PDB file of C-alpha atoms in Angstrom:
ATOM      1  CA  UNK A 475     360.927 -52.774  84.636  1.00 63.00           C
ATOM      2  CA  UNK A 476     363.310 -50.106  85.821  1.00 71.00           C
ATOM      3  CA  UNK A 477     365.750 -49.113  83.076  1.00 76.00           C
ATOM      4  CA  UNK A 478     367.487 -46.379  85.056  1.00 78.00           C
ATOM      5  CA  UNK A 479     370.012 -46.523  87.842  1.00 82.00           C
ATOM      6  CA  UNK A 480     368.987 -45.465  91.334  1.00 83.00           C
ATOM      7  CA  UNK A 481     371.325 -42.485  91.134  1.00 81.00           C
ATOM      8  CA  UNK A 482     369.908 -41.414  87.751  1.00 80.00           C
ATOM      9  CA  UNK A 483     366.394 -41.718  89.131  1.00 78.00           C
ATOM     10  CA  UNK A 484     367.080 -39.674  92.246  1.00 80.00           C
ATOM     11  CA  UNK A 485     368.807 -36.921  90.241  1.00 78.00           C
ATOM     12  CA  UNK A 486     365.844 -36.882  87.864  1.00 75.00           C
ATOM     13  CA  UNK A 487     367.751 -35.011  85.163  1.00 79.00           C
ATOM     14  CA  UNK A 488     367.274 -37.398  82.242  1.00 77.00           C
ATOM     15  CA  UNK A 489     369.229 -37.395  78.978  1.00 73.00           C
ATOM     16  CA  UNK A 490     369.011 -33.625  78.500  1.00 71.00           C
ATOM     17  CA  UNK A 491     370.862 -33.164  81.841  1.00 73.00           C
ATOM     18  CA  UNK A 492     368.577 -30.355  82.921  1.00 78.00           C
ATOM     19  CA  UNK A 493     365.558 -32.374  84.047  1.00 79.00           C
ATOM     20  CA  UNK A 494     362.189 -30.691  83.550  1.00 86.00           C
ATOM     21  CA  UNK A 495     363.484 -27.124  83.956  1.00 90.00           C
ATOM     22  CA  UNK A 496     363.021 -26.209  80.263  1.00 92.00           C
ATOM     23  CA  UNK A 497     359.474 -27.584  80.243  1.00 93.00           C
ATOM     24  CA  UNK A 498     358.617 -26.025  83.586  1.00 94.00           C
ATOM     25  CA  UNK A 499     360.011 -22.539  82.814  1.00 95.00           C
ATOM     26  CA  UNK A 500     358.161 -22.535  79.481  1.00 96.00           C
ATOM     27  CA  UNK A 501     354.882 -23.132  81.370  1.00 96.00           C
ATOM     28  CA  UNK A 502     355.754 -20.688  84.151  1.00 97.00           C
ATOM     29  CA  UNK A 503     356.485 -17.882  81.669  1.00 97.00           C
ATOM     30  CA  UNK A 504     353.361 -18.866  79.687  1.00 98.00           C
ATOM     31  CA  UNK A 505     351.148 -18.439  82.759  1.00 98.00           C
ATOM     32  CA  UNK A 506     352.806 -15.085  83.536  1.00 98.00           C
ATOM     33  CA  UNK A 507     352.284 -13.936  79.946  1.00 98.00           C
ATOM     34  CA  UNK A 508     348.494 -14.503  80.002  1.00 98.00           C
ATOM     35  CA  UNK A 509     347.689 -11.374  82.073  1.00 98.00           C
ATOM     36  CA  UNK A 510     350.751  -9.517  80.760  1.00 98.00           C
ATOM     37  CA  UNK A 511     349.677  -9.926  77.108  1.00 98.00           C
ATOM     38  CA  UNK A 512     346.099  -8.859  77.833  1.00 97.00           C
ATOM     39  CA  UNK A 513     347.457  -5.754  79.589  1.00 98.00           C
ATOM     40  CA  UNK A 514     349.840  -5.191  76.667  1.00 97.00           C
ATOM     41  CA  UNK A 515     347.138  -5.260  73.980  1.00 97.00           C
ATOM     42  CA  UNK A 516     344.826  -3.074  76.071  1.00 96.00           C
ATOM     43  CA  UNK A 517     347.625  -0.578  76.717  1.00 96.00           C
ATOM     44  CA  UNK A 518     348.729  -0.405  73.080  1.00 95.00           C
ATOM     45  CA  UNK A 519     345.137   0.270  72.015  1.00 94.00           C
ATOM     46  CA  UNK A 520     345.233   3.166  74.495  1.00 92.00           C
ATOM     47  CA  UNK A 521     348.419   4.479  72.810  1.00 92.00           C
ATOM     48  CA  UNK A 522     347.072   4.412  69.236  1.00 91.00           C
ATOM     49  CA  UNK A 523     347.986   7.693  67.557  1.00 88.00           C
ATOM     50  CA  UNK A 524     349.940   8.920  70.596  1.00 92.00           C
ATOM     51  CA  UNK A 525     353.053  11.022  70.044  1.00 93.00           C
ATOM     52  CA  UNK A 526     356.439  10.472  71.692  1.00 96.00           C
ATOM     53  CA  UNK A 527     355.654  12.788  74.598  1.00 96.00           C
ATOM     54  CA  UNK A 528     352.506  10.917  75.630  1.00 96.00           C
ATOM     55  CA  UNK A 529     354.108   7.459  75.238  1.00 96.00           C
ATOM     56  CA  UNK A 530     357.075   8.710  77.307  1.00 97.00           C
ATOM     57  CA  UNK A 531     354.714  10.123  79.944  1.00 96.00           C
ATOM     58  CA  UNK A 532     352.799   6.842  80.055  1.00 97.00           C
ATOM     59  CA  UNK A 533     355.951   4.733  80.577  1.00 97.00           C
ATOM     60  CA  UNK A 534     357.300   7.245  83.101  1.00 96.00           C
ATOM     61  CA  UNK A 535     354.612   6.080  85.541  1.00 96.00           C
ATOM     62  CA  UNK A 536     355.783   3.273  87.883  1.00 96.00           C
ATOM     63  CA  UNK A 537     353.046   0.718  87.157  1.00 97.00           C
ATOM     64  CA  UNK A 538     353.183   0.723  83.338  1.00 97.00           C
ATOM     65  CA  UNK A 539     356.997   0.735  83.511  1.00 97.00           C
ATOM     66  CA  UNK A 540     357.157  -2.220  85.918  1.00 98.00           C
ATOM     67  CA  UNK A 541     354.612  -4.266  83.977  1.00 98.00           C
ATOM     68  CA  UNK A 542     356.312  -3.482  80.642  1.00 98.00           C
ATOM     69  CA  UNK A 543     359.658  -4.687  82.064  1.00 98.00           C
ATOM     70  CA  UNK A 544     358.011  -7.858  83.393  1.00 98.00           C
ATOM     71  CA  UNK A 545     356.428  -8.379  79.960  1.00 98.00           C
ATOM     72  CA  UNK A 546     359.792  -7.955  78.216  1.00 98.00           C
ATOM     73  CA  UNK A 547     361.559 -10.409  80.532  1.00 98.00           C
ATOM     74  CA  UNK A 548     358.790 -13.043  80.356  1.00 98.00           C
ATOM     75  CA  UNK A 549     358.426 -12.622  76.586  1.00 98.00           C
ATOM     76  CA  UNK A 550     362.113 -13.039  75.757  1.00 98.00           C
ATOM     77  CA  UNK A 551     362.547 -15.903  78.217  1.00 98.00           C
ATOM     78  CA  UNK A 552     359.529 -17.683  76.707  1.00 98.00           C
ATOM     79  CA  UNK A 553     360.682 -16.906  73.141  1.00 98.00           C
ATOM     80  CA  UNK A 554     364.192 -18.245  73.834  1.00 98.00           C
ATOM     81  CA  UNK A 555     362.794 -21.516  75.193  1.00 97.00           C
ATOM     82  CA  UNK A 556     360.354 -21.909  72.303  1.00 97.00           C
ATOM     83  CA  UNK A 557     362.811 -21.003  69.542  1.00 98.00           C
ATOM     84  CA  UNK A 558     365.340 -23.405  71.062  1.00 96.00           C
ATOM     85  CA  UNK A 559     362.901 -26.296  70.473  1.00 96.00           C
ATOM     86  CA  UNK A 560     362.218 -25.104  66.920  1.00 97.00           C
ATOM     87  CA  UNK A 561     365.956 -25.018  66.149  1.00 97.00           C
ATOM     88  CA  UNK A 562     366.481 -28.425  67.785  1.00 95.00           C
ATOM     89  CA  UNK A 563     363.716 -29.853  65.586  1.00 93.00           C
ATOM     90  CA  UNK A 564     364.849 -28.488  62.221  1.00 94.00           C
ATOM     91  CA  UNK A 565     368.637 -28.011  62.343  1.00 94.00           C
ATOM     92  CA  UNK A 566     370.100 -31.476  61.860  1.00 91.00           C
ATOM     93  CA  UNK A 567     373.804 -30.600  61.985  1.00 94.00           C
ATOM     94  CA  UNK A 568     375.013 -30.653  65.567  1.00 94.00           C
ATOM     95  CA  UNK A 569     377.544 -27.849  65.145  1.00 96.00           C
ATOM     96  CA  UNK A 570     375.158 -25.561  63.295  1.00 97.00           C
ATOM     97  CA  UNK A 571     372.447 -26.300  65.860  1.00 96.00           C
ATOM     98  CA  UNK A 572     374.751 -25.279  68.715  1.00 96.00           C
ATOM     99  CA  UNK A 573     375.704 -22.045  66.936  1.00 98.00           C
ATOM    100  CA  UNK A 574     372.083 -21.250  66.017  1.00 98.00           C
ATOM    101  CA  UNK A 575     370.836 -21.781  69.579  1.00 97.00           C
ATOM    102  CA  UNK A 576     373.696 -19.721  71.038  1.00 98.00           C
ATOM    103  CA  UNK A 577     373.091 -16.871  68.557  1.00 98.00           C
ATOM    104  CA  UNK A 578     369.344 -16.942  69.207  1.00 98.00           C
ATOM    105  CA  UNK A 579     369.805 -16.875  73.002  1.00 98.00           C
ATOM    106  CA  UNK A 580     372.283 -13.991  72.814  1.00 98.00           C
ATOM    107  CA  UNK A 581     369.882 -12.090  70.537  1.00 98.00           C
ATOM    108  CA  UNK A 582     367.009 -12.657  72.997  1.00 98.00           C
ATOM    109  CA  UNK A 583     369.205 -11.469  75.857  1.00 98.00           C
ATOM    110  CA  UNK A 584     370.298  -8.358  73.928  1.00 98.00           C
ATOM    111  CA  UNK A 585     366.728  -7.479  72.882  1.00 98.00           C
ATOM    112  CA  UNK A 586     365.435  -7.967  76.436  1.00 98.00           C
ATOM    113  CA  UNK A 587     368.201  -5.705  77.732  1.00 98.00           C
ATOM    114  CA  UNK A 588     367.366  -3.043  75.128  1.00 98.00           C
ATOM    115  CA  UNK A 589     363.661  -3.153  76.031  1.00 98.00           C
ATOM    116  CA  UNK A 590     364.344  -2.953  79.782  1.00 98.00           C
ATOM    117  CA  UNK A 591     366.861  -0.132  79.340  1.00 98.00           C
ATOM    118  CA  UNK A 592     364.459   1.866  77.146  1.00 98.00           C
ATOM    119  CA  UNK A 593     361.683   1.602  79.736  1.00 98.00           C
ATOM    120  CA  UNK A 594     364.043   2.469  82.599  1.00 97.00           C
ATOM    121  CA  UNK A 595     365.353   5.504  80.694  1.00 97.00           C
ATOM    122  CA  UNK A 596     361.794   6.787  80.334  1.00 97.00           C
ATOM    123  CA  UNK A 597     360.797   5.869  83.894  1.00 96.00           C
ATOM    124  CA  UNK A 598     363.790   7.105  85.877  1.00 92.00           C
TER     125      UNK A 598
ATOM    126  CA  UNK B 882     368.598 -51.175  52.940  1.00 45.00           C
ATOM    127  CA  UNK B 883     368.098 -54.191  50.722  1.00 47.00           C
ATOM    128  CA  UNK B 884     364.478 -53.296  49.868  1.00 49.00           C
ATOM    129  CA  UNK B 885     365.503 -49.815  48.789  1.00 50.00           C
ATOM    130  CA  UNK B 886     368.048 -51.226  46.385  1.00 56.00           C
ATOM    131  CA  UNK B 887     365.597 -53.811  45.099  1.00 59.00           C
ATOM    132  CA  UNK B 888     362.837 -51.335  44.271  1.00 64.00           C
ATOM    133  CA  UNK B 889     365.077 -48.397  43.480  1.00 74.00           C
ATOM    134  CA  UNK B 890     362.603 -46.090  45.177  1.00 80.00           C
ATOM    135  CA  UNK B 891     363.306 -43.878  48.196  1.00 80.00           C
ATOM    136  CA  UNK B 892     361.649 -45.192  51.314  1.00 77.00           C
ATOM    137  CA  UNK B 893     358.879 -43.022  52.782  1.00 69.00           C
ATOM    138  CA  UNK B 894     359.986 -40.688  55.517  1.00 71.00           C
ATOM    139  CA  UNK B 895     358.045 -39.667  58.578  1.00 70.00           C
ATOM    140  CA  UNK B 896     356.524 -37.160  59.175  1.00 68.00           C
ATOM    141  CA  UNK B 897     355.101 -37.045  55.684  1.00 69.00           C
ATOM    142  CA  UNK B 898     352.722 -34.089  55.894  1.00 70.00           C
ATOM    143  CA  UNK B 899     351.628 -34.088  52.244  1.00 74.00           C
ATOM    144  CA  UNK B 900     349.702 -37.350  52.424  1.00 74.00           C
ATOM    145  CA  UNK B 901     347.657 -36.505  55.501  1.00 78.00           C
ATOM    146  CA  UNK B 902     344.348 -34.675  55.227  1.00 83.00           C
ATOM    147  CA  UNK B 903     344.714 -31.479  57.276  1.00 87.00           C
ATOM    148  CA  UNK B 904     342.797 -31.754  60.534  1.00 90.00           C
ATOM    149  CA  UNK B 905     342.064 -29.057  63.099  1.00 93.00           C
ATOM    150  CA  UNK B 906     344.386 -30.796  65.561  1.00 93.00           C
ATOM    151  CA  UNK B 907     347.397 -30.799  63.240  1.00 92.00           C
ATOM    152  CA  UNK B 908     346.649 -27.398  61.678  1.00 94.00           C
ATOM    153  CA  UNK B 909     346.378 -25.671  65.067  1.00 97.00           C
ATOM    154  CA  UNK B 910     349.521 -27.413  66.274  1.00 95.00           C
ATOM    155  CA  UNK B 911     351.482 -26.137  63.269  1.00 95.00           C
ATOM    156  CA  UNK B 912     349.870 -22.710  63.647  1.00 97.00           C
ATOM    157  CA  UNK B 913     350.941 -22.570  67.300  1.00 98.00           C
ATOM    158  CA  UNK B 914     354.569 -22.975  66.300  1.00 97.00           C
ATOM    159  CA  UNK B 915     354.229 -20.612  63.311  1.00 98.00           C
ATOM    160  CA  UNK B 916     352.623 -17.872  65.421  1.00 98.00           C
ATOM    161  CA  UNK B 917     355.323 -18.356  68.067  1.00 98.00           C
ATOM    162  CA  UNK B 918     358.013 -17.744  65.452  1.00 98.00           C
ATOM    163  CA  UNK B 919     356.080 -14.772  64.019  1.00 98.00           C
ATOM    164  CA  UNK B 920     355.730 -13.244  67.491  1.00 98.00           C
ATOM    165  CA  UNK B 921     359.462 -13.687  68.090  1.00 98.00           C
ATOM    166  CA  UNK B 922     360.066 -11.603  64.966  1.00 98.00           C
ATOM    167  CA  UNK B 923     357.437  -9.156  66.235  1.00 97.00           C
ATOM    168  CA  UNK B 924     359.480  -8.496  69.365  1.00 98.00           C
ATOM    169  CA  UNK B 925     361.902  -6.608  67.077  1.00 98.00           C
ATOM    170  CA  UNK B 926     359.107  -4.123  66.377  1.00 97.00           C
ATOM    171  CA  UNK B 927     358.329  -3.804  70.095  1.00 98.00           C
ATOM    172  CA  UNK B 928     361.982  -3.174  70.978  1.00 98.00           C
ATOM    173  CA  UNK B 929     362.310  -0.677  68.122  1.00 98.00           C
ATOM    174  CA  UNK B 930     359.201   1.154  69.364  1.00 97.00           C
ATOM    175  CA  UNK B 931     360.401   1.235  73.007  1.00 98.00           C
ATOM    176  CA  UNK B 932     363.959   2.307  72.156  1.00 98.00           C
ATOM    177  CA  UNK B 933     362.590   4.950  69.756  1.00 97.00           C
ATOM    178  CA  UNK B 934     360.318   6.308  72.484  1.00 97.00           C
ATOM    179  CA  UNK B 935     363.320   6.488  74.824  1.00 97.00           C
ATOM    180  CA  UNK B 936     365.500   8.134  72.128  1.00 97.00           C
ATOM    181  CA  UNK B 937     363.256  11.107  71.402  1.00 96.00           C
ATOM    182  CA  UNK B 938     360.617  12.551  69.049  1.00 96.00           C
ATOM    183  CA  UNK B 939     362.609  12.105  65.803  1.00 97.00           C
ATOM    184  CA  UNK B 940     363.370   8.405  66.339  1.00 97.00           C
ATOM    185  CA  UNK B 941     359.819   7.827  67.541  1.00 97.00           C
ATOM    186  CA  UNK B 942     358.384   9.502  64.454  1.00 96.00           C
ATOM    187  CA  UNK B 943     360.303   7.169  62.123  1.00 96.00           C
ATOM    188  CA  UNK B 944     359.178   4.069  64.096  1.00 96.00           C
ATOM    189  CA  UNK B 945     355.603   5.376  64.097  1.00 95.00           C
ATOM    190  CA  UNK B 946     355.922   6.130  60.370  1.00 95.00           C
ATOM    191  CA  UNK B 947     356.775   2.506  59.664  1.00 96.00           C
ATOM    192  CA  UNK B 948     354.007   1.133  61.919  1.00 95.00           C
ATOM    193  CA  UNK B 949     351.341   3.339  60.337  1.00 93.00           C
ATOM    194  CA  UNK B 950     352.411   2.530  56.746  1.00 95.00           C
ATOM    195  CA  UNK B 951     350.222  -0.019  54.940  1.00 96.00           C
ATOM    196  CA  UNK B 952     352.950  -2.642  55.362  1.00 97.00           C
ATOM    197  CA  UNK B 953     353.376  -1.821  59.048  1.00 96.00           C
ATOM    198  CA  UNK B 954     349.636  -2.029  59.663  1.00 96.00           C
ATOM    199  CA  UNK B 955     349.485  -5.355  57.800  1.00 97.00           C
ATOM    200  CA  UNK B 956     352.268  -6.711  60.030  1.00 97.00           C
ATOM    201  CA  UNK B 957     350.555  -5.317  63.121  1.00 97.00           C
ATOM    202  CA  UNK B 958     347.278  -6.991  62.146  1.00 97.00           C
ATOM    203  CA  UNK B 959     349.097 -10.301  61.618  1.00 98.00           C
ATOM    204  CA  UNK B 960     350.881  -9.986  64.950  1.00 98.00           C
ATOM    205  CA  UNK B 961     347.590  -9.169  66.691  1.00 97.00           C
ATOM    206  CA  UNK B 962     346.083 -12.402  65.412  1.00 98.00           C
ATOM    207  CA  UNK B 963     349.299 -14.319  66.147  1.00 98.00           C
ATOM    208  CA  UNK B 964     349.331 -13.015  69.720  1.00 98.00           C
ATOM    209  CA  UNK B 965     345.676 -13.845  70.401  1.00 98.00           C
ATOM    210  CA  UNK B 966     345.980 -17.253  68.741  1.00 98.00           C
ATOM    211  CA  UNK B 967     349.163 -18.185  70.607  1.00 98.00           C
ATOM    212  CA  UNK B 968     347.607 -16.887  73.840  1.00 98.00           C
ATOM    213  CA  UNK B 969     344.317 -18.804  73.453  1.00 98.00           C
ATOM    214  CA  UNK B 970     345.946 -21.999  72.169  1.00 98.00           C
ATOM    215  CA  UNK B 971     348.603 -21.665  74.870  1.00 98.00           C
ATOM    216  CA  UNK B 972     345.878 -21.697  77.518  1.00 97.00           C
ATOM    217  CA  UNK B 973     344.496 -24.821  75.768  1.00 97.00           C
ATOM    218  CA  UNK B 974     347.957 -26.361  76.084  1.00 97.00           C
ATOM    219  CA  UNK B 975     348.122 -25.480  79.795  1.00 97.00           C
ATOM    220  CA  UNK B 976     344.833 -27.334  80.378  1.00 97.00           C
ATOM    221  CA  UNK B 977     346.289 -30.359  78.569  1.00 97.00           C
ATOM    222  CA  UNK B 978     349.394 -30.128  80.761  1.00 96.00           C
ATOM    223  CA  UNK B 979     347.077 -30.326  83.778  1.00 95.00           C
ATOM    224  CA  UNK B 980     345.526 -33.476  82.262  1.00 95.00           C
ATOM    225  CA  UNK B 981     342.252 -31.756  81.332  1.00 96.00           C
ATOM    226  CA  UNK B 982     340.312 -31.841  78.051  1.00 95.00           C
ATOM    227  CA  UNK B 983     342.255 -34.647  76.396  1.00 95.00           C
ATOM    228  CA  UNK B 984     339.225 -36.575  75.065  1.00 96.00           C
ATOM    229  CA  UNK B 985     339.125 -36.281  71.262  1.00 95.00           C
ATOM    230  CA  UNK B 986     335.710 -34.557  71.311  1.00 96.00           C
ATOM    231  CA  UNK B 987     336.989 -31.988  73.812  1.00 97.00           C
ATOM    232  CA  UNK B 988     340.176 -31.455  71.797  1.00 97.00           C
ATOM    233  CA  UNK B 989     338.114 -30.648  68.696  1.00 97.00           C
ATOM    234  CA  UNK B 990     335.718 -28.391  70.624  1.00 97.00           C
ATOM    235  CA  UNK B 991     338.529 -26.454  72.341  1.00 97.00           C
ATOM    236  CA  UNK B 992     340.296 -26.154  68.976  1.00 97.00           C
ATOM    237  CA  UNK B 993     337.310 -24.480  67.341  1.00 98.00           C
ATOM    238  CA  UNK B 994     336.853 -22.334  70.470  1.00 98.00           C
ATOM    239  CA  UNK B 995     340.448 -21.143  70.082  1.00 98.00           C
ATOM    240  CA  UNK B 996     339.852 -20.275  66.415  1.00 98.00           C
ATOM    241  CA  UNK B 997     336.676 -18.343  67.265  1.00 98.00           C
ATOM    242  CA  UNK B 998     338.207 -16.572  70.286  1.00 98.00           C
ATOM    243  CA  UNK B 999     341.433 -15.527  68.553  1.00 97.00           C
ATOM    244  CA  UNK B1000     339.581 -14.335  65.440  1.00 98.00           C
ATOM    245  CA  UNK B1001     336.970 -12.490  67.507  1.00 98.00           C
ATOM    246  CA  UNK B1002     339.518 -10.854  69.825  1.00 97.00           C
ATOM    247  CA  UNK B1003     341.624  -9.716  66.845  1.00 97.00           C
ATOM    248  CA  UNK B1004     338.640  -8.053  65.170  1.00 97.00           C
ATOM    249  CA  UNK B1005     337.494  -6.561  68.492  1.00 97.00           C
ATOM    250  CA  UNK B1006     340.937  -5.129  69.290  1.00 96.00           C
ATOM    251  CA  UNK B1007     341.155  -3.480  65.857  1.00 96.00           C
ATOM    252  CA  UNK B1008     337.635  -2.068  66.047  1.00 96.00           C
ATOM    253  CA  UNK B1009     338.412  -0.493  69.444  1.00 95.00           C
ATOM    254  CA  UNK B1010     341.845   0.653  68.260  1.00 93.00           C
ATOM    255  CA  UNK B1011     340.578   2.252  65.052  1.00 91.00           C
ATOM    256  CA  UNK B1012     337.606   3.827  66.840  1.00 89.00           C
ATOM    257  CA  UNK B1013     339.948   5.379  69.422  1.00 78.00           C
ATOM    258  CA  UNK B1014     342.175   6.853  66.713  1.00 73.00           C
ATOM    259  CA  UNK B1015     339.631   9.507  65.830  1.00 56.00           C
ATOM    260  CA  UNK B1016     339.193  10.850  69.372  1.00 52.00           C
TER     261      UNK B1016
END
């Protein structure tokens, strides 16, 4: 039995009005983060005990800088999507939920910008 | 509801976690969310570290001072486990999304594999990290 209109079906956006984009981007960033996180842990182990000069020299190289920026973007995108679901699950009040999600997304955006800027400052 | 008034007792709500025996499926599911939240908090440390490195030796020294304090190291150890757990269990989730490994026996086996892998990788990373500190 079809419960949806033909137009609703062809748009495929469902009740959330954004279709599967949240679900899909969460998986896409998850897949990207598998190699990025392994690189991240390996790299941080290599920086244990390093002073500012050697960390700066490391991130001044193109490859570590590029991968660190990719890691920051994927991490904060993935975190924003995940935290959004957590807030949606536990914050019952609609107004508070809207404010909490907006604040969280702005914080993720600001932190991602700070991370990218810091790497670029060292790299350029 | 009429029954509520009649008995005078609050009706049971779902989910009612206290009455269920913890199982590896539910525990790992909760842990996946908890580690995700913990890692989100951990990004603050990462951003602090990166911005400090970009700001200069003095700022970097204070970030490094916090990380190498006993509290900083404790947090770092927790985040290491959280990262490996969320990574391993996330891969488990991706297999489920592809329709693989959904038989109950496989779900239990992959769950224990995730516990072993994330615990083992955490210990391994710290052994290598602490060994490299001396050199």
